[in-house]
JSON list of C-alpha atoms in Angstrom, two decimals:
[
{"chain": "A", "resi": 1, "resn": "MET", "atom": "CA", "xyz": [8.60, 162.11, 71.75]},
{"chain": "A", "resi": 2, "resn": "ALA", "atom": "CA", "xyz": [9.02, 159.03, 73.99]},
{"chain": "A", "resi": 3, "resn": "ASN", "atom": "CA", "xyz": [9.37, 155.34, 71.94]},
{"chain": "A", "resi": 4, "resn": "PRO", "atom": "CA", "xyz": [6.57, 153.38, 72.41]},
{"chain": "A", "resi": 5, "resn": "VAL", "atom": "CA", "xyz": [8.47, 150.14, 72.08]},
{"chain": "A", "resi": 6, "resn": "ASN", "atom": "CA", "xyz": [11.19, 151.49, 74.57]},
{"chain": "A", "resi": 7, "resn": "PRO", "atom": "CA", "xyz": [9.62, 154.14, 76.47]},
{"chain": "A", "resi": 8, "resn": "LEU", "atom": "CA", "xyz": [12.71, 155.30, 78.37]},
{"chain": "A", "resi": 9, "resn": "HIS", "atom": "CA", "xyz": [14.57, 155.85, 75.28]},
{"chain": "A", "resi": 10, "resn": "GLN", "atom": "CA", "xyz": [13.97, 159.63, 73.82]},
{"chain": "A", "resi": 11, "resn": "GLU", "atom": "CA", "xyz": [14.57, 160.26, 70.28]},
{"chain": "A", "resi": 12, "resn": "SER", "atom": "CA", "xyz": [16.61, 163.66, 70.04]},
{"chain": "A", "resi": 13, "resn": "GLY", "atom": "CA", "xyz": [17.68, 163.66, 67.45]},
{"chain": "A", "resi": 14, "resn": "GLU", "atom": "CA", "xyz": [21.67, 162.93, 67.48]},
{"chain": "A", "resi": 15, "resn": "PRO", "atom": "CA", "xyz": [23.21, 160.40, 67.14]},
{"chain": "A", "resi": 16, "resn": "GLN", "atom": "CA", "xyz": [23.59, 157.43, 70.09]},
{"chain": "A", "resi": 17, "resn": "ARG", "atom": "CA", "xyz": [26.76, 157.34, 71.77]},
{"chain": "A", "resi": 18, "resn": "GLU", "atom": "CA", "xyz": [28.57, 153.67, 70.88]},
{"chain": "A", "resi": 19, "resn": "ARG", "atom": "CA", "xyz": [28.53, 151.77, 74.00]},
{"chain": "A", "resi": 20, "resn": "ARG", "atom": "CA", "xyz": [31.92, 151.10, 75.45]},
{"chain": "A", "resi": 21, "resn": "PRO", "atom": "CA", "xyz": [33.37, 147.93, 77.38]},
{"chain": "A", "resi": 22, "resn": "ARG", "atom": "CA", "xyz": [35.06, 148.90, 80.34]},
{"chain": "A", "resi": 23, "resn": "VAL", "atom": "CA", "xyz": [38.49, 148.16, 80.45]},
{"chain": "A", "resi": 24, "resn": "LEU", "atom": "CA", "xyz": [41.37, 149.04, 83.37]},
{"chain": "A", "resi": 25, "resn": "LYS", "atom": "CA", "xyz": [44.53, 148.12, 80.74]},
{"chain": "A", "resi": 26, "resn": "GLY", "atom": "CA", "xyz": [48.24, 150.29, 81.10]},
{"chain": "A", "resi": 27, "resn": "GLY", "atom": "CA", "xyz": [49.83, 151.41, 78.04]},
{"chain": "A", "resi": 28, "resn": "SER", "atom": "CA", "xyz": [52.03, 153.81, 76.98]},
{"chain": "A", "resi": 29, "resn": "ILE", "atom": "CA", "xyz": [51.40, 157.24, 74.72]},
{"chain": "A", "resi": 30, "resn": "ILE", "atom": "CA", "xyz": [54.40, 157.39, 72.29]},
{"chain": "A", "resi": 31, "resn": "THR", "atom": "CA", "xyz": [54.78, 160.67, 70.87]},
{"chain": "A", "resi": 32, "resn": "GLY", "atom": "CA", "xyz": [57.50, 160.82, 68.90]},
{"chain": "A", "resi": 33, "resn": "ILE", "atom": "CA", "xyz": [59.70, 163.53, 70.38]},
{"chain": "A", "resi": 34, "resn": "GLN", "atom": "CA", "xyz": [62.63, 162.00, 71.00]},
{"chain": "A", "resi": 35, "resn": "ASN", "atom": "CA", "xyz": [60.67, 158.32, 71.31]},
{"chain": "A", "resi": 36, "resn": "SER", "atom": "CA", "xyz": [59.04, 159.95, 74.80]},
{"chain": "A", "resi": 37, "resn": "GLU", "atom": "CA", "xyz": [56.57, 157.93, 76.82]},
{"chain": "A", "resi": 38, "resn": "VAL", "atom": "CA", "xyz": [53.32, 158.71, 78.71]},
{"chain": "A", "resi": 39, "resn": "GLY", "atom": "CA", "xyz": [52.02, 155.94, 80.63]},
{"chain": "A", "resi": 40, "resn": "CYS", "atom": "CA", "xyz": [48.43, 156.03, 81.03]},
{"chain": "A", "resi": 41, "resn": "THR", "atom": "CA", "xyz": [44.93, 153.59, 81.99]},
{"chain": "A", "resi": 42, "resn": "LEU", "atom": "CA", "xyz": [42.89, 152.55, 79.36]},
{"chain": "A", "resi": 43, "resn": "ARG", "atom": "CA", "xyz": [39.02, 153.29, 80.70]},
{"chain": "A", "resi": 44, "resn": "ASN", "atom": "CA", "xyz": [36.72, 151.84, 78.20]},
{"chain": "A", "resi": 45, "resn": "GLN", "atom": "CA", "xyz": [37.94, 150.21, 74.81]},
{"chain": "A", "resi": 46, "resn": "HIS", "atom": "CA", "xyz": [35.78, 149.35, 71.63]},
{"chain": "A", "resi": 47, "resn": "GLU", "atom": "CA", "xyz": [37.08, 148.63, 67.89]},
{"chain": "A", "resi": 48, "resn": "GLY", "atom": "CA", "xyz": [37.07, 152.21, 66.98]},
{"chain": "A", "resi": 49, "resn": "GLY", "atom": "CA", "xyz": [38.65, 153.96, 70.30]},
{"chain": "A", "resi": 50, "resn": "ALA", "atom": "CA", "xyz": [38.92, 154.36, 73.76]},
{"chain": "A", "resi": 51, "resn": "GLU", "atom": "CA", "xyz": [39.21, 156.22, 76.70]},
{"chain": "A", "resi": 52, "resn": "LEU", "atom": "CA", "xyz": [42.21, 157.10, 77.98]},
{"chain": "A", "resi": 53, "resn": "LYS", "atom": "CA", "xyz": [43.12, 158.56, 81.64]},
{"chain": "A", "resi": 54, "resn": "ILE", "atom": "CA", "xyz": [46.32, 160.37, 82.00]},
{"chain": "A", "resi": 55, "resn": "PRO", "atom": "CA", "xyz": [48.48, 162.71, 83.81]},
{"chain": "A", "resi": 56, "resn": "LEU", "atom": "CA", "xyz": [47.30, 166.15, 84.25]},
{"chain": "A", "resi": 57, "resn": "GLU", "atom": "CA", "xyz": [50.66, 167.36, 83.90]},
{"chain": "A", "resi": 58, "resn": "ALA", "atom": "CA", "xyz": [50.89, 165.59, 80.98]},
{"chain": "A", "resi": 59, "resn": "ARG", "atom": "CA", "xyz": [51.53, 166.93, 76.96]},
{"chain": "A", "resi": 60, "resn": "VAL", "atom": "CA", "xyz": [49.95, 164.39, 74.70]},
{"chain": "A", "resi": 61, "resn": "PRO", "atom": "CA", "xyz": [49.61, 165.40, 70.85]},
{"chain": "A", "resi": 62, "resn": "ASP", "atom": "CA", "xyz": [46.93, 165.40, 68.39]},
{"chain": "A", "resi": 63, "resn": "HIS", "atom": "CA", "xyz": [48.29, 162.10, 66.87]},
{"chain": "A", "resi": 64, "resn": "PHE", "atom": "CA", "xyz": [50.34, 159.27, 68.55]},
{"chain": "A", "resi": 65, "resn": "LEU", "atom": "CA", "xyz": [51.37, 156.02, 68.77]},
{"chain": "A", "resi": 66, "resn": "LEU", "atom": "CA", "xyz": [49.40, 154.14, 71.81]},
{"chain": "A", "resi": 67, "resn": "TYR", "atom": "CA", "xyz": [51.10, 151.05, 72.60]},
{"chain": "A", "resi": 68, "resn": "VAL", "atom": "CA", "xyz": [49.01, 148.68, 75.17]},
{"chain": "A", "resi": 69, "resn": "PRO", "atom": "CA", "xyz": [50.88, 145.60, 76.25]},
{"chain": "A", "resi": 70, "resn": "LEU", "atom": "CA", "xyz": [47.74, 142.81, 77.05]},
{"chain": "A", "resi": 71, "resn": "ASP", "atom": "CA", "xyz": [47.06, 143.40, 73.48]},
{"chain": "A", "resi": 72, "resn": "GLY", "atom": "CA", "xyz": [50.57, 143.37, 72.55]},
{"chain": "A", "resi": 73, "resn": "ILE", "atom": "CA", "xyz": [49.67, 145.71, 69.59]},
{"chain": "A", "resi": 74, "resn": "ALA", "atom": "CA", "xyz": [49.85, 149.50, 68.65]},
{"chain": "A", "resi": 75, "resn": "TYR", "atom": "CA", "xyz": [47.24, 151.74, 68.08]},
{"chain": "A", "resi": 76, "resn": "ARG", "atom": "CA", "xyz": [47.46, 154.68, 65.88]},
{"chain": "A", "resi": 77, "resn": "CYS", "atom": "CA", "xyz": [45.49, 157.58, 67.71]},
{"chain": "A", "resi": 78, "resn": "GLU", "atom": "CA", "xyz": [43.64, 160.72, 66.89]},
{"chain": "A", "resi": 79, "resn": "VAL", "atom": "CA", "xyz": [42.75, 162.79, 70.07]},
{"chain": "A", "resi": 80, "resn": "ARG", "atom": "CA", "xyz": [38.89, 163.23, 69.43]},
{"chain": "A", "resi": 81, "resn": "TRP", "atom": "CA", "xyz": [38.20, 165.28, 72.68]},
{"chain": "A", "resi": 82, "resn": "ARG", "atom": "CA", "xyz": [39.65, 166.91, 76.35]},
{"chain": "A", "resi": 83, "resn": "ARG", "atom": "CA", "xyz": [38.84, 166.85, 79.57]},
{"chain": "A", "resi": 84, "resn": "ASN", "atom": "CA", "xyz": [40.95, 167.30, 82.43]},
{"chain": "A", "resi": 85, "resn": "ASP", "atom": "CA", "xyz": [42.87, 164.45, 83.11]},
{"chain": "A", "resi": 86, "resn": "ARG", "atom": "CA", "xyz": [41.07, 162.07, 80.50]},
{"chain": "A", "resi": 87, "resn": "ILE", "atom": "CA", "xyz": [40.93, 161.80, 76.73]},
{"chain": "A", "resi": 88, "resn": "GLY", "atom": "CA", "xyz": [38.91, 160.04, 73.63]},
{"chain": "A", "resi": 89, "resn": "VAL", "atom": "CA", "xyz": [40.69, 158.65, 70.93]},
{"chain": "A", "resi": 90, "resn": "GLN", "atom": "CA", "xyz": [39.95, 157.59, 67.75]},
{"chain": "A", "resi": 91, "resn": "PHE", "atom": "CA", "xyz": [41.63, 154.36, 65.97]},
{"chain": "A", "resi": 92, "resn": "THR", "atom": "CA", "xyz": [43.01, 155.06, 62.63]},
{"chain": "A", "resi": 93, "resn": "GLY", "atom": "CA", "xyz": [45.55, 152.03, 62.73]},
{"chain": "A", "resi": 94, "resn": "THR", "atom": "CA", "xyz": [47.32, 149.38, 64.16]},
{"chain": "A", "resi": 95, "resn": "GLU", "atom": "CA", "xyz": [50.89, 148.49, 64.21]},
{"chain": "A", "resi": 96, "resn": "PRO", "atom": "CA", "xyz": [53.33, 145.96, 65.95]},
{"chain": "A", "resi": 97, "resn": "LYS", "atom": "CA", "xyz": [55.21, 145.97, 69.11]},
{"chain": "A", "resi": 98, "resn": "PRO", "atom": "CA", "xyz": [57.38, 149.48, 68.67]},
{"chain": "A", "resi": 99, "resn": "LYS", "atom": "CA", "xyz": [60.78, 148.22, 68.88]},
{"chain": "A", "resi": 100, "resn": "LEU", "atom": "CA", "xyz": [61.94, 150.94, 71.48]},
{"chain": "A", "resi": 101, "resn": "HIS", "atom": "CA", "xyz": [59.50, 149.99, 74.15]},
{"chain": "A", "resi": 102, "resn": "TYR", "atom": "CA", "xyz": [60.60, 147.89, 76.93]},
{"chain": "A", "resi": 103, "resn": "GLY", "atom": "CA", "xyz": [57.51, 146.24, 78.13]}
]
């Protein structure tokens, strides 16, 4: 059934996906396995999470630290979904810049 106020909005009973501002930021996934890092690109970001583009061959654990130099902060992340070279993460907290990171 269409919404009479907004005829393009369909009521499907499913929650609407939060609108995420597009960004293009570099980041480092710090896995904690001997402090290894995987370079990534943030494609969109909002208060609660982000979509990351990662190398296809990268092995990213379900929980990791994401350091974003432009923000000057590290986000504790939990993977919510994976598709090819993209992963969606939920931020579960923040930390100061990791001491082992050079950037």
